[in-house]
mmCIF file of C-alpha atoms and ligand atoms in Angstrom:
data_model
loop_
_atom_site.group_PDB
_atom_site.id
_atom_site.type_symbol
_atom_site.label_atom_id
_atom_site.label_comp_id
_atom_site.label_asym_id
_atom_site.label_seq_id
_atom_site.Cartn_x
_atom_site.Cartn_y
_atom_site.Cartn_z
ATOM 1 C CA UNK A 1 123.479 185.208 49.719
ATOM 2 C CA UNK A 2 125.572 187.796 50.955
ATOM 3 C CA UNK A 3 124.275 190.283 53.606
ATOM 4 C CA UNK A 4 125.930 193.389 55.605
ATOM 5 C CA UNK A 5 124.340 192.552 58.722
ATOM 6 C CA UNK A 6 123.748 188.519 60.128
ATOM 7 C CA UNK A 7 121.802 187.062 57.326
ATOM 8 C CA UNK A 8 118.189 186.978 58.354
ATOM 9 C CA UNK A 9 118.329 183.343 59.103
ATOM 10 C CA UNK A 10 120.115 184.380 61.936
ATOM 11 C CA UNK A 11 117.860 186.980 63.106
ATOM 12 C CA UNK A 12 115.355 184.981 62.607
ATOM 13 C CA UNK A 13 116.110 182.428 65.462
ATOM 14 C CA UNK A 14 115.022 185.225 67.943
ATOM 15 C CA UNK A 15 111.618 185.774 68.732
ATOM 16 C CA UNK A 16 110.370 188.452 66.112
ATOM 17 C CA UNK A 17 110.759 191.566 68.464
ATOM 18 C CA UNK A 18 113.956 191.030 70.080
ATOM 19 C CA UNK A 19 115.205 189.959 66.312
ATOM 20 C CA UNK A 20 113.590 193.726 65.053
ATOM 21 C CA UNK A 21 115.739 195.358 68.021
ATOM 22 C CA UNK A 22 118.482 193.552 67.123
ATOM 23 C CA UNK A 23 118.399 194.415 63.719
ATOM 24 C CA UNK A 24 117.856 198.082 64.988
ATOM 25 C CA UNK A 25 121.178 198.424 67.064
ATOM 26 C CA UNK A 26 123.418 196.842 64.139
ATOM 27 C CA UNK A 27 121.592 199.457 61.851
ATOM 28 C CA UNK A 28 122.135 202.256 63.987
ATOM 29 C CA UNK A 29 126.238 201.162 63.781
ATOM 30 C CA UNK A 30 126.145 200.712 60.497
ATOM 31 C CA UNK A 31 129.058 201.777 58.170
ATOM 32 C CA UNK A 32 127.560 201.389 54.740
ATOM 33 C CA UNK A 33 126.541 204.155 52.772
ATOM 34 C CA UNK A 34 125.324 202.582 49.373
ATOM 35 C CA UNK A 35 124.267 204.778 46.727
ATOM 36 C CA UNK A 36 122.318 203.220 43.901
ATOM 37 C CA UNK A 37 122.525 204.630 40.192
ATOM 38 C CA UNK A 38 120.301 207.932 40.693
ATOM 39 C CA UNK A 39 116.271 207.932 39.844
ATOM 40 C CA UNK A 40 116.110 211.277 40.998
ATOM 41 C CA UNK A 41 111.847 212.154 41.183
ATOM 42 C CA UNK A 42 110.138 214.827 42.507
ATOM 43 C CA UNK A 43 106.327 214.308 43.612
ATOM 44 C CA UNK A 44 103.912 214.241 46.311
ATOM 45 C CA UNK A 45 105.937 217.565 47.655
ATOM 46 C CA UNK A 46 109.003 216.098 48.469
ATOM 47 C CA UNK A 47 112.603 215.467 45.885
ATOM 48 C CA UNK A 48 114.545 212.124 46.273
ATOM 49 C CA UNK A 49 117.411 210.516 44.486
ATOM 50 C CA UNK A 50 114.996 207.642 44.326
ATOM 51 C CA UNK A 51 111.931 206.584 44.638
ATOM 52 C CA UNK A 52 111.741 203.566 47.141
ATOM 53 C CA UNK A 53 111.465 204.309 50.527
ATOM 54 C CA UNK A 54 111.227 202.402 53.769
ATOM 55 C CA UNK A 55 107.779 202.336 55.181
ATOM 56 C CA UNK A 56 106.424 203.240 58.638
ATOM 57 C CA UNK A 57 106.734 200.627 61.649
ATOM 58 C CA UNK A 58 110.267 199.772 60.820
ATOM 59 C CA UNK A 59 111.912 202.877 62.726
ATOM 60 C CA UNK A 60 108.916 203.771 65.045
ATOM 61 C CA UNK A 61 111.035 206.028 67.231
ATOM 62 C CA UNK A 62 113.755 207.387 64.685
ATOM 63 C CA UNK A 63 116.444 205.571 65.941
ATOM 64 C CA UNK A 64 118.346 204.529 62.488
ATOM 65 C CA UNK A 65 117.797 207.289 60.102
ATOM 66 C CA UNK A 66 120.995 207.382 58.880
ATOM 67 C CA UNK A 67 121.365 203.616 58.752
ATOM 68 C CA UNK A 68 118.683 203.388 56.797
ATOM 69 C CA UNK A 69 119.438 205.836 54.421
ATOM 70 C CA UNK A 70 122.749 204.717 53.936
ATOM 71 C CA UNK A 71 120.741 201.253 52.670
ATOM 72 C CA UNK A 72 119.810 202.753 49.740
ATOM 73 C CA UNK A 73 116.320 204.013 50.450
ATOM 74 C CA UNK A 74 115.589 207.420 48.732
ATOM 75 C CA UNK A 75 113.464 208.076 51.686
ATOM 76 C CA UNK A 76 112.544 207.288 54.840
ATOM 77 C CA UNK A 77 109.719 207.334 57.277
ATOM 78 C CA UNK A 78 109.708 207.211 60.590
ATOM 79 C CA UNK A 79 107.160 206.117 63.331
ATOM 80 C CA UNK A 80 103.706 205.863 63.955
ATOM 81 C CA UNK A 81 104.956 208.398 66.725
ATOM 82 C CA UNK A 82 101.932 209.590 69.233
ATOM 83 C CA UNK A 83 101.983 213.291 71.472
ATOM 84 C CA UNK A 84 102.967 211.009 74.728
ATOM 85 C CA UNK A 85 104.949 208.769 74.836
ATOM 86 C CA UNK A 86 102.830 205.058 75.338
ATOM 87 C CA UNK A 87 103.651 201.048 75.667
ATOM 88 C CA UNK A 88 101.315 199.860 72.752
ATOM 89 C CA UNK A 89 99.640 196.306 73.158
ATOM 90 C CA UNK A 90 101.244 192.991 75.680
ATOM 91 C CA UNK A 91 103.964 191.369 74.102
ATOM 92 C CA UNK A 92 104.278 188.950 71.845
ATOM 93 C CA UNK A 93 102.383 191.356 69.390
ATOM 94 C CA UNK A 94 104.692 190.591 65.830
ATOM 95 C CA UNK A 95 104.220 187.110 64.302
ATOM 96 C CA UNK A 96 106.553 185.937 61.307
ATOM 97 C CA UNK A 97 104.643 184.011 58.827
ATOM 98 C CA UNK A 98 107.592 182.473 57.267
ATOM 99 C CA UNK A 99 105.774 180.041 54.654
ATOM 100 C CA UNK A 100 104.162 183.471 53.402
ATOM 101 C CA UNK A 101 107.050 185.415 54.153
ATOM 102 C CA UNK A 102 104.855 187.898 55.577
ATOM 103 C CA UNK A 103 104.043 189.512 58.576
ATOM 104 C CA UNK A 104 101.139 189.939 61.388
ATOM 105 C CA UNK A 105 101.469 192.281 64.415
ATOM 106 C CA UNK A 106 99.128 194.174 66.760
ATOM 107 C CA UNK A 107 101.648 196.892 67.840
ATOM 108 C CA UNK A 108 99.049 199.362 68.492
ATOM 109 C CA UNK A 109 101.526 202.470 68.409
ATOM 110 C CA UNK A 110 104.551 201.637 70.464
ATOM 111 C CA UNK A 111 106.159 204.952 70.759
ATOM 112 C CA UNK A 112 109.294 207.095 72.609
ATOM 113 C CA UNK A 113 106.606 209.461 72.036
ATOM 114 C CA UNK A 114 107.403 212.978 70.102
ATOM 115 C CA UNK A 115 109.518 215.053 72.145
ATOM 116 C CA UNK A 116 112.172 212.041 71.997
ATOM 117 C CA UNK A 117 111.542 211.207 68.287
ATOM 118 C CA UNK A 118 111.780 215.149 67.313
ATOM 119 C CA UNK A 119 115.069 215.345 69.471
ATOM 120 C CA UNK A 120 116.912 212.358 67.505
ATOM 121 C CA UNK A 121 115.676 213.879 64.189
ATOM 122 C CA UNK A 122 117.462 217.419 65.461
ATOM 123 C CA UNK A 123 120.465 215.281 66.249
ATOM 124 C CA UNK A 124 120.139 213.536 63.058
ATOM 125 C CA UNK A 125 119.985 217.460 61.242
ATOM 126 C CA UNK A 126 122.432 219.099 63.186
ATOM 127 C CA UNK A 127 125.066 216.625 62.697
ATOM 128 C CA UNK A 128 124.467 217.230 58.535
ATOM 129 C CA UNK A 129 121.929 214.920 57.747
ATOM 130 C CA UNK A 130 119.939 216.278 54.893
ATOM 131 C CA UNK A 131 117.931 212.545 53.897
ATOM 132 C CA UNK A 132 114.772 212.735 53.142
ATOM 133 C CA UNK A 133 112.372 212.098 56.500
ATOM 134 C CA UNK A 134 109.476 211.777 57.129
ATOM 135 C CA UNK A 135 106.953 211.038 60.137
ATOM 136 C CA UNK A 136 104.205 208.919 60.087
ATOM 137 C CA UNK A 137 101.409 211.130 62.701
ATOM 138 C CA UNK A 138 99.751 208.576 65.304
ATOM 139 C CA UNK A 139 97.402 209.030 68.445
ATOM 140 C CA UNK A 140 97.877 208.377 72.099
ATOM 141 C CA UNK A 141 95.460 204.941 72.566
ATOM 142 C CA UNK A 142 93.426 206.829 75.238
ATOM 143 C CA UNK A 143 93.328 210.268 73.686
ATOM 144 C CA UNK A 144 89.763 211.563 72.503
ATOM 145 C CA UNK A 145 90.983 214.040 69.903
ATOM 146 C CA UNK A 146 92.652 212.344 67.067
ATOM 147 C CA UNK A 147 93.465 215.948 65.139
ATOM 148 C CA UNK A 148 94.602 217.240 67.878
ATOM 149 C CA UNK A 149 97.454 214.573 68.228
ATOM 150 C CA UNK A 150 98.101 214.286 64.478
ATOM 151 C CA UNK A 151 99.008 217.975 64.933
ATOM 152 C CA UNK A 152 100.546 218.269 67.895
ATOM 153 C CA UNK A 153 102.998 215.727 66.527
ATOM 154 C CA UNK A 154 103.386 217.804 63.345
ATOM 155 C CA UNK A 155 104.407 220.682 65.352
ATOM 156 C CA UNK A 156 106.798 218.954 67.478
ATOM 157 C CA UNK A 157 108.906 218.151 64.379
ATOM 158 C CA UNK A 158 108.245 220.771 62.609
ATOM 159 C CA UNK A 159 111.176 222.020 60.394
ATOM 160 C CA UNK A 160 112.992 218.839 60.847
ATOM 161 C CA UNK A 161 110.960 216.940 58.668
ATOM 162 C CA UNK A 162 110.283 216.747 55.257
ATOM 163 C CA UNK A 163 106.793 215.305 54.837
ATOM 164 C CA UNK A 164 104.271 214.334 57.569
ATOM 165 C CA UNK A 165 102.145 211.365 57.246
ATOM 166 C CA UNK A 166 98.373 211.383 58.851
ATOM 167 C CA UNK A 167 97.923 207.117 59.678
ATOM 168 C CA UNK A 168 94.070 206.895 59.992
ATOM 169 C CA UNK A 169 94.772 203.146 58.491
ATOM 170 C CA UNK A 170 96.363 201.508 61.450
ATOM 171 C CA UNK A 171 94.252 198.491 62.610
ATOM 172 C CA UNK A 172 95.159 197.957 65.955
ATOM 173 C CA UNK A 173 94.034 201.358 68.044
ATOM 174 C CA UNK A 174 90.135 201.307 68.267
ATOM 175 C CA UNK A 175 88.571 203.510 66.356
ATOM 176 C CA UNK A 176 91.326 204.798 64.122
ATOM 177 C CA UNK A 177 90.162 203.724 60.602
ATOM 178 C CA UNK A 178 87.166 205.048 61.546
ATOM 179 C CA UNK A 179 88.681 208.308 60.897
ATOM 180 C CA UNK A 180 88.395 207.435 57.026
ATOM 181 C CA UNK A 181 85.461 209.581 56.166
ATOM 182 C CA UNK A 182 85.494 212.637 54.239
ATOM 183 C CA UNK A 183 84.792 214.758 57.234
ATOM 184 C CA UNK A 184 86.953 213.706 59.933
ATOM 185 C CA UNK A 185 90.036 213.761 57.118
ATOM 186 C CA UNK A 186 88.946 217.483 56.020
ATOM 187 C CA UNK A 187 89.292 218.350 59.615
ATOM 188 C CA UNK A 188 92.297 216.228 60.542
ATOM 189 C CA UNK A 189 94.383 217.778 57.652
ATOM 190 C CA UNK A 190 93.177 220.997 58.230
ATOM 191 C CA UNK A 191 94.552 221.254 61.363
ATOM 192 C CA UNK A 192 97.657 219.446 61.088
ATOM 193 C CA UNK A 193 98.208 221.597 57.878
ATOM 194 C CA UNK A 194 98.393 224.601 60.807
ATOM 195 C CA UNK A 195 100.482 222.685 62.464
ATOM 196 C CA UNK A 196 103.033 222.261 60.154
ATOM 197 C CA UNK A 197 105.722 224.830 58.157
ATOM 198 C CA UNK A 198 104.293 225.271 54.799
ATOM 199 C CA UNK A 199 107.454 223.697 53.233
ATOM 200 C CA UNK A 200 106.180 219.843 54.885
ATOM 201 C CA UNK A 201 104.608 217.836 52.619
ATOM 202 C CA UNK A 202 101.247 215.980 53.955
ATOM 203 C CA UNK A 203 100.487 212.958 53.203
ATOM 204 C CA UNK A 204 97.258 210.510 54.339
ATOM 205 C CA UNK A 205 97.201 207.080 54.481
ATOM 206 C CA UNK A 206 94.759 204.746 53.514
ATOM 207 C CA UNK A 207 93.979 201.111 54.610
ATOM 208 C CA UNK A 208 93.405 198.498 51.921
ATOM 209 C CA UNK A 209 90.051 197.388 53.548
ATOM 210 C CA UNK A 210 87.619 199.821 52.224
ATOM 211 C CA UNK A 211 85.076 198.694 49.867
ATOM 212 C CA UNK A 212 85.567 200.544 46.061
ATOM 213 C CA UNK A 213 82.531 202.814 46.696
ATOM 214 C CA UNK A 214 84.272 204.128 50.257
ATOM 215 C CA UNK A 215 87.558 203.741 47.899
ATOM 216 C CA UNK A 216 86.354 206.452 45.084
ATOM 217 C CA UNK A 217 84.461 208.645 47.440
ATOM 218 C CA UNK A 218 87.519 209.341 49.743
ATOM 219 C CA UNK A 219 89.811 209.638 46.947
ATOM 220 C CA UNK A 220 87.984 211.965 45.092
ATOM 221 C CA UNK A 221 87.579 213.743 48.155
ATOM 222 C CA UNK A 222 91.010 214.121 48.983
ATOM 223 C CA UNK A 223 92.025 215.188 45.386
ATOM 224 C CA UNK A 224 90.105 218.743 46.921
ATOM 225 C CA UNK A 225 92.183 218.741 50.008
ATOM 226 C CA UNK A 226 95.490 220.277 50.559
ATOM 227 C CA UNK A 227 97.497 216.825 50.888
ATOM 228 C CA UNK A 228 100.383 216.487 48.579
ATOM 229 C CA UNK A 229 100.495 212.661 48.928
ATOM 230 C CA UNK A 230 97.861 209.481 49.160
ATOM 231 C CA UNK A 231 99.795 206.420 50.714
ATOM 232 C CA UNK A 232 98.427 202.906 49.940
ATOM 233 C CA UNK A 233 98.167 200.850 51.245
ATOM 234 C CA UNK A 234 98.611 199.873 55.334
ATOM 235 C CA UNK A 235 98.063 196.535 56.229
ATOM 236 C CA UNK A 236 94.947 194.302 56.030
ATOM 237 C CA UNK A 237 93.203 192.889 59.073
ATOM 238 C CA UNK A 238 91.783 190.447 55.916
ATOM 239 C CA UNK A 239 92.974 186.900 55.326
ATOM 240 C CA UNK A 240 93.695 186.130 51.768
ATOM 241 C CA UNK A 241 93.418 182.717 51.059
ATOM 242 C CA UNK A 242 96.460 180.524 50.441
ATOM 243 C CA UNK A 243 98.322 181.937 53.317
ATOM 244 C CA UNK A 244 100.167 179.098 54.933
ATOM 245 C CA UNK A 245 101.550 179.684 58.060
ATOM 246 C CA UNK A 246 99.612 178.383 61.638
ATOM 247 C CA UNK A 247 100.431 182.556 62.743
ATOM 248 C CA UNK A 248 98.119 183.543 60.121
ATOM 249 C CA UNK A 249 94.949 183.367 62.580
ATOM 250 C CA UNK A 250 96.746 186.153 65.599
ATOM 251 C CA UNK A 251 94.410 189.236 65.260
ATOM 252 C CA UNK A 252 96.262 192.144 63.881
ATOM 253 C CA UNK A 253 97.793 193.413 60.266
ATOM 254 C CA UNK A 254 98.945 191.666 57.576
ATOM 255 C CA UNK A 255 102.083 192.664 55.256
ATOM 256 C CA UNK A 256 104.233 191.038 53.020
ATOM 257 C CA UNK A 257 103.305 189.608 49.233
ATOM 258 C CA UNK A 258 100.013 188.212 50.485
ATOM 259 C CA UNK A 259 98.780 192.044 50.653
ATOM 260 C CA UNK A 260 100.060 192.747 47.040
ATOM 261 C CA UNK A 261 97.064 192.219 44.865
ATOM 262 C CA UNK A 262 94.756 193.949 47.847
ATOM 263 C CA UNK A 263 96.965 197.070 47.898
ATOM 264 C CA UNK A 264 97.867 197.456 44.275
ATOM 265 C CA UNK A 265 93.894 197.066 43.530
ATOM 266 C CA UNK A 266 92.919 199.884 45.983
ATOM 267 C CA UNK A 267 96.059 202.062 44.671
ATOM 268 C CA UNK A 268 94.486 201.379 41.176
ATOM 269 C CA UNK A 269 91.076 202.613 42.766
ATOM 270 C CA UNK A 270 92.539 205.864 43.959
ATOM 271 C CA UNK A 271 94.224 206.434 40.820
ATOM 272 C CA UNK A 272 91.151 206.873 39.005
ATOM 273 C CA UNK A 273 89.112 208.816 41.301
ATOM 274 C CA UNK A 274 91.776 211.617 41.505
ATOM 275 C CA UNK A 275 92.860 211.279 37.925
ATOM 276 C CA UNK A 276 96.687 212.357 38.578
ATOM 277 C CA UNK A 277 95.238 215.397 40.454
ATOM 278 C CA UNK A 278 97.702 213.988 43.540
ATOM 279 C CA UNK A 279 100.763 212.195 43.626
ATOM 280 C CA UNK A 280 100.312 208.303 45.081
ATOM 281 C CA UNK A 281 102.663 206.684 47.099
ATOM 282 C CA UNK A 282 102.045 202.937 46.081
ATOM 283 C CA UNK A 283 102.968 200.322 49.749
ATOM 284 C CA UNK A 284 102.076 196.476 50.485
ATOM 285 C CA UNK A 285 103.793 193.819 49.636
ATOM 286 C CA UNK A 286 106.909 194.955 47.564
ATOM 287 C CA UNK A 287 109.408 192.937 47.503
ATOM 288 C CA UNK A 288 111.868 193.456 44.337
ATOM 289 C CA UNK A 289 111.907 195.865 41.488
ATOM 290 C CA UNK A 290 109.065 194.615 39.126
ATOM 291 C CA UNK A 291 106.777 194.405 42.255
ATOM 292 C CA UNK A 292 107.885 198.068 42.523
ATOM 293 C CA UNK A 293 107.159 198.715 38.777
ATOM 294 C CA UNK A 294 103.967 197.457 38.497
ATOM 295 C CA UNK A 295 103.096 199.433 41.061
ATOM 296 C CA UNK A 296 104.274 202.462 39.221
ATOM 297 C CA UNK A 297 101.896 201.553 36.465
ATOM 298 C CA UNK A 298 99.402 201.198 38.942
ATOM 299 C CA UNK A 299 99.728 205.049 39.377
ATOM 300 C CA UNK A 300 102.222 205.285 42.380
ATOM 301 C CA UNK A 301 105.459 208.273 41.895
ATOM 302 C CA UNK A 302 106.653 206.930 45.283
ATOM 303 C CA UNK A 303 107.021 203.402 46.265
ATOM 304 C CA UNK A 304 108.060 202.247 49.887
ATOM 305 C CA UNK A 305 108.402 198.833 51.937
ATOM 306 C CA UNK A 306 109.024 197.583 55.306
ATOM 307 C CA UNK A 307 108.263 193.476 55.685
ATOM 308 C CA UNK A 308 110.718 192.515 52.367
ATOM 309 C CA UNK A 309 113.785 193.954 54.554
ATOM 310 C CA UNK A 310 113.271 191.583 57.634
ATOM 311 C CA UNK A 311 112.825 188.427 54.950
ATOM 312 C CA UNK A 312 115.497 190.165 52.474
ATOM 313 C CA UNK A 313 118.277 191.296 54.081
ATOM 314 C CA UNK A 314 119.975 194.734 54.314
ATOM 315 C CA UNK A 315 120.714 194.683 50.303
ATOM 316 C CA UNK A 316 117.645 194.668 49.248
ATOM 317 C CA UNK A 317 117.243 198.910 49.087
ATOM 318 C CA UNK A 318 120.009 199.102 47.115
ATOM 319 C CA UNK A 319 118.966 196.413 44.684
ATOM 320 C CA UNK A 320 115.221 197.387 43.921
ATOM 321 C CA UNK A 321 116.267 201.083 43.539
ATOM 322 C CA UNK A 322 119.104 199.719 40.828
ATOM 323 C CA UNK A 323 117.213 197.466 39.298
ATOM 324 C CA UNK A 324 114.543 199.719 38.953
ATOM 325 C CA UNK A 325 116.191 202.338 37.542
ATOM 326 C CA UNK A 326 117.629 200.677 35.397
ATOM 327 C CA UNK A 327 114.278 198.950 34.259
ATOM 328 C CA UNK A 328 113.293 202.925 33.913
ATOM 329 C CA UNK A 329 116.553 203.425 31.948
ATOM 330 C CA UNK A 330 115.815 200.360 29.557
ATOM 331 C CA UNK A 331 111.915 201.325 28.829
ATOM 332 C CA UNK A 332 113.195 204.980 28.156
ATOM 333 C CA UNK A 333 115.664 203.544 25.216
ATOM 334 C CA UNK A 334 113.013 201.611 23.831
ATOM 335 C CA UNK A 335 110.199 204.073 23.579
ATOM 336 C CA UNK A 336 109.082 204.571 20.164
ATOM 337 C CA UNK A 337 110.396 207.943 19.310
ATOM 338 C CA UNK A 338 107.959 210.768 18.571
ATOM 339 C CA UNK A 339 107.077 211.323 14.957
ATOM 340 C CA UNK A 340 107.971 214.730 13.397
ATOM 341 C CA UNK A 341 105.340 216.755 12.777
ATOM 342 C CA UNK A 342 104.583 217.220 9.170
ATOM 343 C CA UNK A 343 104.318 220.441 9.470
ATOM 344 C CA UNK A 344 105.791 223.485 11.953
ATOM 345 C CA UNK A 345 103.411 223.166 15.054
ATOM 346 C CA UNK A 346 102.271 226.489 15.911
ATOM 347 C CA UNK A 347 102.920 227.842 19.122
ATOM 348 C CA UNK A 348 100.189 228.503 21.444
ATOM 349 C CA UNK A 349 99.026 232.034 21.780
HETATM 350 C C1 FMN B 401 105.636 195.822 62.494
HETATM 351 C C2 FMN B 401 104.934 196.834 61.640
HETATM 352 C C3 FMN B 401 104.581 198.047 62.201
HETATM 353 C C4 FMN B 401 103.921 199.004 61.409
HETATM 354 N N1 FMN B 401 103.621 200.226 61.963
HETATM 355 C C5 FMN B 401 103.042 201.180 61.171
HETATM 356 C C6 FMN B 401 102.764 202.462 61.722
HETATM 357 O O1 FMN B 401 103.061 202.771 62.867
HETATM 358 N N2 FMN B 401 102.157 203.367 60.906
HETATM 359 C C7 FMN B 401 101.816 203.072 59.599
HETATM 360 O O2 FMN B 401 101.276 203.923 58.890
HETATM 361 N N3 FMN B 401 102.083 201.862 59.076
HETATM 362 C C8 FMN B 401 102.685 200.923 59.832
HETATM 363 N N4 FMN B 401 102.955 199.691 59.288
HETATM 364 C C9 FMN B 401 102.534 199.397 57.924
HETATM 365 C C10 FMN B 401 103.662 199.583 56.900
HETATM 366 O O3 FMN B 401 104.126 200.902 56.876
HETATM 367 C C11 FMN B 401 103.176 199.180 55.492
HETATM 368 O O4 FMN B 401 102.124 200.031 55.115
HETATM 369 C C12 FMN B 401 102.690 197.737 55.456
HETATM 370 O O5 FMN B 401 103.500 196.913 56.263
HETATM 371 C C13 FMN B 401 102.662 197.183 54.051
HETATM 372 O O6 FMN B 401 103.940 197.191 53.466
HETATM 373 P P1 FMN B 401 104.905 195.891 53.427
HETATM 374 O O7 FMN B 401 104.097 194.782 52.853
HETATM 375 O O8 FMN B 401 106.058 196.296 52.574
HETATM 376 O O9 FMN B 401 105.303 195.629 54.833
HETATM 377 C C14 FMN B 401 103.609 198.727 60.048
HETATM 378 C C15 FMN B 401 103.973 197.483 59.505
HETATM 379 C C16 FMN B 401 104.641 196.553 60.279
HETATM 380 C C17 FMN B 401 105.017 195.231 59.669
#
């Protein structure tokens, strides 16, 4: 299989971190600019040329926008990225599990912290870059006030980025998914929507975990709140069965295909309790373009993925966004064509 960058196998004789950084610096050198056949879609307050972006965790401090971009992704998103700038957890904290092709880690918000990450992104726009960005919100591990982080991270990249994400679905900082409850999110949003320009999207991300009840209520809930985007899923701190590989007992999130079902079930969930009345970004487990359709079907407008490109390689952007759109193109062609009315409809008055 052909590859821009050393083919993962490579990579993959480093220890997981060091192969991540490694991957980073070739990224943030890289020449390619691949442009897949255009799936241009606007939702969840934000326009792309297509819809399948790279998740959070991948570029935690904003350090390969452009590379990325220049992948194939129709969108990006940067971080978790806290106020201060913080260590996370003791090393090693990322495990392959390469029978599942999937991933555990226990980063617990690694971060250049937002001064640095709003500084690259003003590098990024003042040199021209006008890719879609956006930056997942995270807290400092020992700060009490969760909102107040979320926002003062909104504000420090305010007007350089196009949608911000509010992570209350990250398993490894205590007490973060506690945050999922109707009225910690209504005051979490309200105050990073103060925080940040009225053009940024907002978007909230769920965990996978809840149970259907906690599911409906929260969705429901946030179908009242001014978010223009639901992400789901993070990853699981559950243990599907089947997984394989000896890494799959280290404490921390799961990601990769073993997450699929779990994710695309709770996307289904939020689906129907906001009944279309916000836009779904659909995450967990994608790994090539049907994966990304039936998520679509699911309910998503948005679809993004971050453990596919360490076991993929570098083409893989480029190739779910063209075969998607041209799965998009083919169901188009074949849909039955609407009958003619009978009879001149009559306009509405
Ligand atoms: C190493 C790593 C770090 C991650 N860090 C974050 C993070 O900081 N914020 C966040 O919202 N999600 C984070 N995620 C979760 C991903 O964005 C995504 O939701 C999850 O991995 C499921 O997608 P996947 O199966 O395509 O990897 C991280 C995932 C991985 C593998």
């Amino acid at each position: 299989m052909y590859h821009l960058w050393p083919p993962s196998r490579v990579l993959h004789l480093l220890p997981p971190e060091k192969a991540h950084n490694a991957a980073l610096r070739l990224l943030q050198f890289s020449p390619f600019r691949l442009r897949p056949p255009a799936l241009p879609v606007r939702s969840a307050g934000i326009e792309v040329a297509n819809p399948v972006g790279l998740a959070a965790g991948f570029d935690r401090h904003g350090e390969v926008v452009r590379g990325a971009l220049g992948l194939g992704f129709g969108f990006v998103e940067i971080g978790g990225v806290t106020p201060k700038p913080q260590p996370g957890n003791p090393q090693p904290r990322l495990f392959r599990l390469a029978a599942d092709r999937a991933i555990v880690n226990r980063m617990g918000f690694y971060s250049h912290g937002a001064a640095a990450v709003a500084g690259r992104l003003e590098r990024y726009r003042d040199r021209g870059g006008r890719g879609t960005v956006g930056v997942n919100l995270a807290k400092n591990k020992a700060s009490e006030d969760a909102a107040r982080d979320y926002a003062a991270v909104a504000r420090a990249v305010a007007g350089l980025a196009d949608f911000v994400t509010v992570n209350v679905s990250s398993p490894n900082t205590p007490g973060l998914r506690a945050l999922q409850t109707e009225g910690e999110l209504r005051r979490i949003v309200e105050r990073v929507r103060k925080a940040a320009p009225s053009g940024t999207a907002l978007w909230v991300k769920l965990c996978p975990d809840l149970d259907r009840a906690h599911r409906m209520a929260l969705g429901q809930a946030l179908a009242a709140m001014p978010v223009e985007g639901v992400v789901i899923s993070n990853t699981t701190v559950s243990r599907p069965a089947g997984l394989r590989s000896p890494e799959r007992g280290e404490q921390g999130g799961l990601s990769g295909p073993p997450l699929k079902a779990l994710a695309t079930e709770a996307l289904r969930d939020i689906r129907a309790a906001t009944d279309g009345r916000i836009d779904l970004i659909g995450v967990g487990g994608i790994g090539n373009a049907e994966d990304a359709l039936e998520r679509i079907e699911a309910g998503a407008s948005l679809v993004q993925f971050n453990t596919a490109l360490i076991y993929g390689g570098s083409l893989l952007p480029y190739r779910i966004a063209r075969d998607l759109a041209r799965s998009m193109e083919a169901a188009r062609r074949t849909e039955p064509v609407a009958p003619v009315p009978a009879f001149p409809s009559v306009a509405p008055q």
